[in-house]
Structures are given as C-alpha cells and as structure tokens.
C-alpha cells in the first residue's frame, strides 16, 4: 500500500489521527505539524521518549534561528515576538486556505507600516494586497491591540520593530529552504508544538510563554 500523504513510499504505520496507514517518513516529519496526533499515539510517545539525533539537531537549529532573530530585543519586544510567533503557529485560516510564507511577510509588513504611521501620530491602515494576507492581518490586529492596551506610542514603536523583524525572518528562513513555501510557518509549528508539549508535562503557569529558548 502506498502512503496517501506522499504518494511514493510504502505505508507501514497505522496513524490513529488519520485512520490510515502512512509511511514512516511522513509520520516523522508531519507529526503534530500537519497531522493532529492524539496524545496516546504509540509513535508519538516513542518519539518523545527517544527522539532521533536528526530531530534533536533540527530542534536546536530551529531554536537557534529564533534566538538570532531576537538578538537585540528588549524584554517587551521579545514577549511580542513570542506572541506573534504563537499566533502564527496556531492560526487556522477560514475555508481551509492556509497562508504561505509570502502571505505572512506581506501581512507583517503592512501591520508594521500601520504601527510606524501610528507612532508618528497619524492614523492610516496599511492593507496588504493578497486576500490571505488581509485575513491574517485582520486576525492578528485584535491580538496586538489587546497586548498594547494603554501603552501608547512606545508599544507602537516596539510592535513595528518586531513585525519588521518577523518579516525579515520569513525571508531568511525561506532562503535556506526555497522549495518549501511554508518553511517559516513550519519552523514555528515545530518549535511551538515542542514547547507546548514540554509545558503540558510541567507545572508552569498557563500564561507563561510557550516558546522555550536557551
């Protein structure tokens, strides 16, 4: 039986989330990123207890990139970066039209321009051209508005700087994996999922950041 996900390799593993047989490669690479694995999945439990060296290296690489993107941030800017990254990793587009990295970059750029204008005392809503970027922008706006409630122009400047950095980060990650049009979003998915799993197994408060950095 051929794996229904990749369409090339033999399906040897029973996937409880899809109720289908899939190949080991798709199981390992799409687990918790594209596949909503149940917590009692034997393959998931085994991977958590004994992650292969390639997975560990990937996690270290991913976290290292995020740390580099936040290299000169203040505490508030770092928290904003965490907030935006978590939002992007969890974002579910309406009508099952998942955004690509290009949509994320466009949305971050338009929101950054809006905050930059606001910090100068002008109100102008910069809107992205693509529909997916526009939907993403509309969903993120209230999240940022709540985070910056009562903070004034200082928050607007911080938000603009962080959004520009996210826009830059999308380009940097895409440059390392040009074939993957969701390279940046996949990276966030891997890091956020890993950190959420770690938080679920700990006694840390729920309102703490879900991103783990060294």
Short mmCIF file of N, CA, C and O in Angstrom, two decimals, residues 154-201:
data_model
loop_
_atom_site.label_atom_id
_atom_site.label_comp_id
_atom_site.label_asym_id
_atom_site.label_seq_id
_atom_site.Cartn_x
_atom_site.Cartn_y
_atom_site.Cartn_z
N UNK A 154 4.91 54.07 22.67
CA UNK A 154 6.05 53.19 22.95
C UNK A 154 5.75 51.77 22.46
O UNK A 154 6.62 51.12 21.87
N UNK A 155 4.53 51.32 22.70
CA UNK A 155 4.14 49.99 22.23
C UNK A 155 4.10 49.97 20.71
O UNK A 155 4.51 48.98 20.08
N UNK A 156 3.59 51.02 20.11
CA UNK A 156 3.51 51.08 18.65
C UNK A 156 4.88 50.97 18.01
O UNK A 156 5.06 50.28 17.01
N UNK A 157 5.87 51.63 18.61
CA UNK A 157 7.23 51.54 18.08
C UNK A 157 7.79 50.13 18.25
O UNK A 157 8.44 49.60 17.35
N UNK A 158 7.54 49.53 19.41
CA UNK A 158 8.01 48.17 19.64
C UNK A 158 7.34 47.18 18.69
O UNK A 158 7.99 46.29 18.12
N UNK A 159 6.03 47.33 18.52
CA UNK A 159 5.29 46.43 17.64
C UNK A 159 5.80 46.54 16.21
O UNK A 159 5.97 45.53 15.51
N UNK A 160 6.06 47.76 15.75
CA UNK A 160 6.56 47.96 14.39
C UNK A 160 7.92 47.28 14.22
O UNK A 160 8.17 46.61 13.20
N UNK A 161 8.79 47.43 15.21
CA UNK A 161 10.13 46.83 15.12
C UNK A 161 10.05 45.31 15.09
O UNK A 161 10.76 44.65 14.32
N UNK A 162 9.18 44.74 15.92
CA UNK A 162 9.07 43.28 15.98
C UNK A 162 8.44 42.73 14.69
O UNK A 162 8.89 41.72 14.15
N UNK A 163 7.42 43.40 14.20
CA UNK A 163 6.78 42.95 12.96
C UNK A 163 7.75 43.01 11.78
O UNK A 163 7.76 42.12 10.93
N UNK A 164 8.58 44.05 11.74
CA UNK A 164 9.60 44.13 10.69
C UNK A 164 10.60 42.99 10.82
O UNK A 164 11.05 42.42 9.83
N UNK A 165 10.93 42.63 12.05
CA UNK A 165 11.87 41.54 12.26
C UNK A 165 11.26 40.20 11.82
O UNK A 165 11.96 39.35 11.27
N UNK A 166 9.98 40.01 12.11
CA UNK A 166 9.31 38.78 11.66
C UNK A 166 9.30 38.74 10.13
O UNK A 166 9.56 37.68 9.53
N UNK A 167 9.01 39.87 9.51
CA UNK A 167 9.05 39.94 8.05
C UNK A 167 10.43 39.57 7.52
O UNK A 167 10.55 38.81 6.55
N UNK A 168 11.47 40.07 8.16
CA UNK A 168 12.84 39.74 7.78
C UNK A 168 13.14 38.26 8.02
O UNK A 168 13.80 37.61 7.20
N UNK A 169 12.64 37.73 9.13
CA UNK A 169 12.89 36.33 9.47
C UNK A 169 12.28 35.40 8.44
O UNK A 169 12.86 34.36 8.10
N UNK A 170 11.10 35.74 7.93
CA UNK A 170 10.47 34.93 6.89
C UNK A 170 11.40 34.80 5.69
O UNK A 170 11.62 33.70 5.16
N UNK A 171 11.97 35.91 5.26
CA UNK A 171 12.87 35.88 4.12
C UNK A 171 14.12 35.08 4.39
O UNK A 171 14.59 34.33 3.51
N UNK A 172 14.67 35.19 5.60
CA UNK A 172 15.89 34.45 5.94
C UNK A 172 15.64 32.94 5.93
O UNK A 172 16.47 32.17 5.43
N UNK A 173 14.52 32.52 6.52
CA UNK A 173 14.21 31.09 6.57
C UNK A 173 13.91 30.55 5.18
O UNK A 173 14.37 29.47 4.80
N UNK A 174 13.15 31.32 4.39
CA UNK A 174 12.83 30.88 3.03
C UNK A 174 14.09 30.72 2.19
O UNK A 174 14.17 29.84 1.32
N UNK A 175 15.10 31.55 2.44
CA UNK A 175 16.33 31.47 1.67
C UNK A 175 17.06 30.15 1.89
O UNK A 175 17.81 29.69 1.03
N UNK A 176 16.85 29.54 3.05
CA UNK A 176 17.52 28.27 3.35
C UNK A 176 16.72 27.06 2.86
O UNK A 176 17.25 25.95 2.85
N UNK A 177 15.47 27.27 2.48
CA UNK A 177 14.62 26.16 2.02
C UNK A 177 13.64 26.71 0.98
O UNK A 177 12.44 26.82 1.23
N UNK A 178 14.16 27.05 -0.18
CA UNK A 178 13.35 27.73 -1.19
C UNK A 178 12.25 26.85 -1.77
O UNK A 178 11.26 27.36 -2.30
N UNK A 179 12.41 25.55 -1.69
CA UNK A 179 11.40 24.66 -2.24
C UNK A 179 10.14 24.60 -1.37
O UNK A 179 9.06 24.23 -1.86
N UNK A 180 10.27 24.95 -0.11
CA UNK A 180 9.15 24.88 0.83
C UNK A 180 8.54 26.27 0.97
O UNK A 180 9.16 27.17 1.53
N UNK A 181 7.32 26.44 0.50
CA UNK A 181 6.66 27.75 0.54
C UNK A 181 6.09 28.07 1.92
O UNK A 181 5.54 29.15 2.13
N UNK A 182 6.22 27.12 2.86
CA UNK A 182 5.81 27.35 4.25
C UNK A 182 6.96 27.05 5.21
O UNK A 182 6.74 26.61 6.34
N UNK A 183 8.18 27.31 4.78
CA UNK A 183 9.35 26.97 5.60
C UNK A 183 9.32 27.68 6.95
O UNK A 183 9.59 27.08 7.99
N UNK A 184 8.99 28.96 6.95
CA UNK A 184 8.95 29.72 8.20
C UNK A 184 7.80 29.25 9.10
O UNK A 184 8.00 29.05 10.30
N UNK A 185 6.64 29.06 8.53
CA UNK A 185 5.50 28.60 9.31
C UNK A 185 5.73 27.20 9.86
O UNK A 185 5.34 26.89 11.00
N UNK A 186 6.38 26.35 9.08
CA UNK A 186 6.70 25.00 9.56
C UNK A 186 7.68 25.07 10.73
O UNK A 186 7.56 24.30 11.70
N UNK A 187 8.65 25.96 10.64
CA UNK A 187 9.61 26.13 11.74
C UNK A 187 8.89 26.53 13.02
O UNK A 187 9.11 25.96 14.09
N UNK A 188 8.00 27.53 12.92
CA UNK A 188 7.24 27.95 14.09
C UNK A 188 6.39 26.81 14.63
O UNK A 188 6.28 26.62 15.85
N UNK A 189 5.80 26.03 13.73
CA UNK A 189 4.99 24.91 14.16
C UNK A 189 5.79 23.89 14.94
O UNK A 189 5.33 23.37 15.96
N UNK A 190 7.00 23.62 14.49
CA UNK A 190 7.86 22.65 15.20
C UNK A 190 8.23 23.16 16.58
O UNK A 190 8.17 22.44 17.58
N UNK A 191 8.63 24.43 16.67
CA UNK A 191 9.09 24.97 17.95
C UNK A 191 7.93 25.15 18.93
O UNK A 191 8.04 24.79 20.10
N UNK A 192 6.82 25.70 18.46
CA UNK A 192 5.68 25.92 19.34
C UNK A 192 5.12 24.59 19.83
O UNK A 192 4.80 24.44 21.02
N UNK A 193 5.00 23.62 18.94
CA UNK A 193 4.49 22.31 19.35
C UNK A 193 5.39 21.67 20.38
O UNK A 193 4.91 21.13 21.39
N UNK A 194 6.70 21.73 20.17
CA UNK A 194 7.64 21.14 21.12
C UNK A 194 7.55 21.81 22.47
O UNK A 194 7.52 21.15 23.51
N UNK A 195 7.48 23.13 22.48
CA UNK A 195 7.43 23.85 23.75
C UNK A 195 6.10 23.65 24.46
O UNK A 195 6.04 23.57 25.69
N UNK A 196 5.01 23.52 23.70
CA UNK A 196 3.71 23.27 24.33
C UNK A 196 3.68 21.88 24.96
O UNK A 196 3.14 21.70 26.05
N UNK A 197 4.29 20.92 24.28
CA UNK A 197 4.36 19.58 24.86
C UNK A 197 5.16 19.58 26.15
O UNK A 197 4.81 18.93 27.13
N UNK A 198 6.27 20.35 26.16
CA UNK A 198 7.08 20.44 27.37
C UNK A 198 6.32 21.13 28.49
O UNK A 198 6.40 20.73 29.65
N UNK A 199 5.54 22.16 28.14
CA UNK A 199 4.76 22.87 29.15
C UNK A 199 3.65 21.99 29.71
O UNK A 199 3.31 22.06 30.89
N UNK A 200 3.07 21.16 28.86
CA UNK A 200 1.99 20.27 29.32
C UNK A 200 2.49 19.27 30.35
O UNK A 200 1.73 18.79 31.20
N UNK A 201 3.78 18.94 30.27
CA UNK A 201 4.34 17.97 31.20
C UNK A 201 4.94 18.62 32.45
O UNK A 201 5.50 17.93 33.30
#
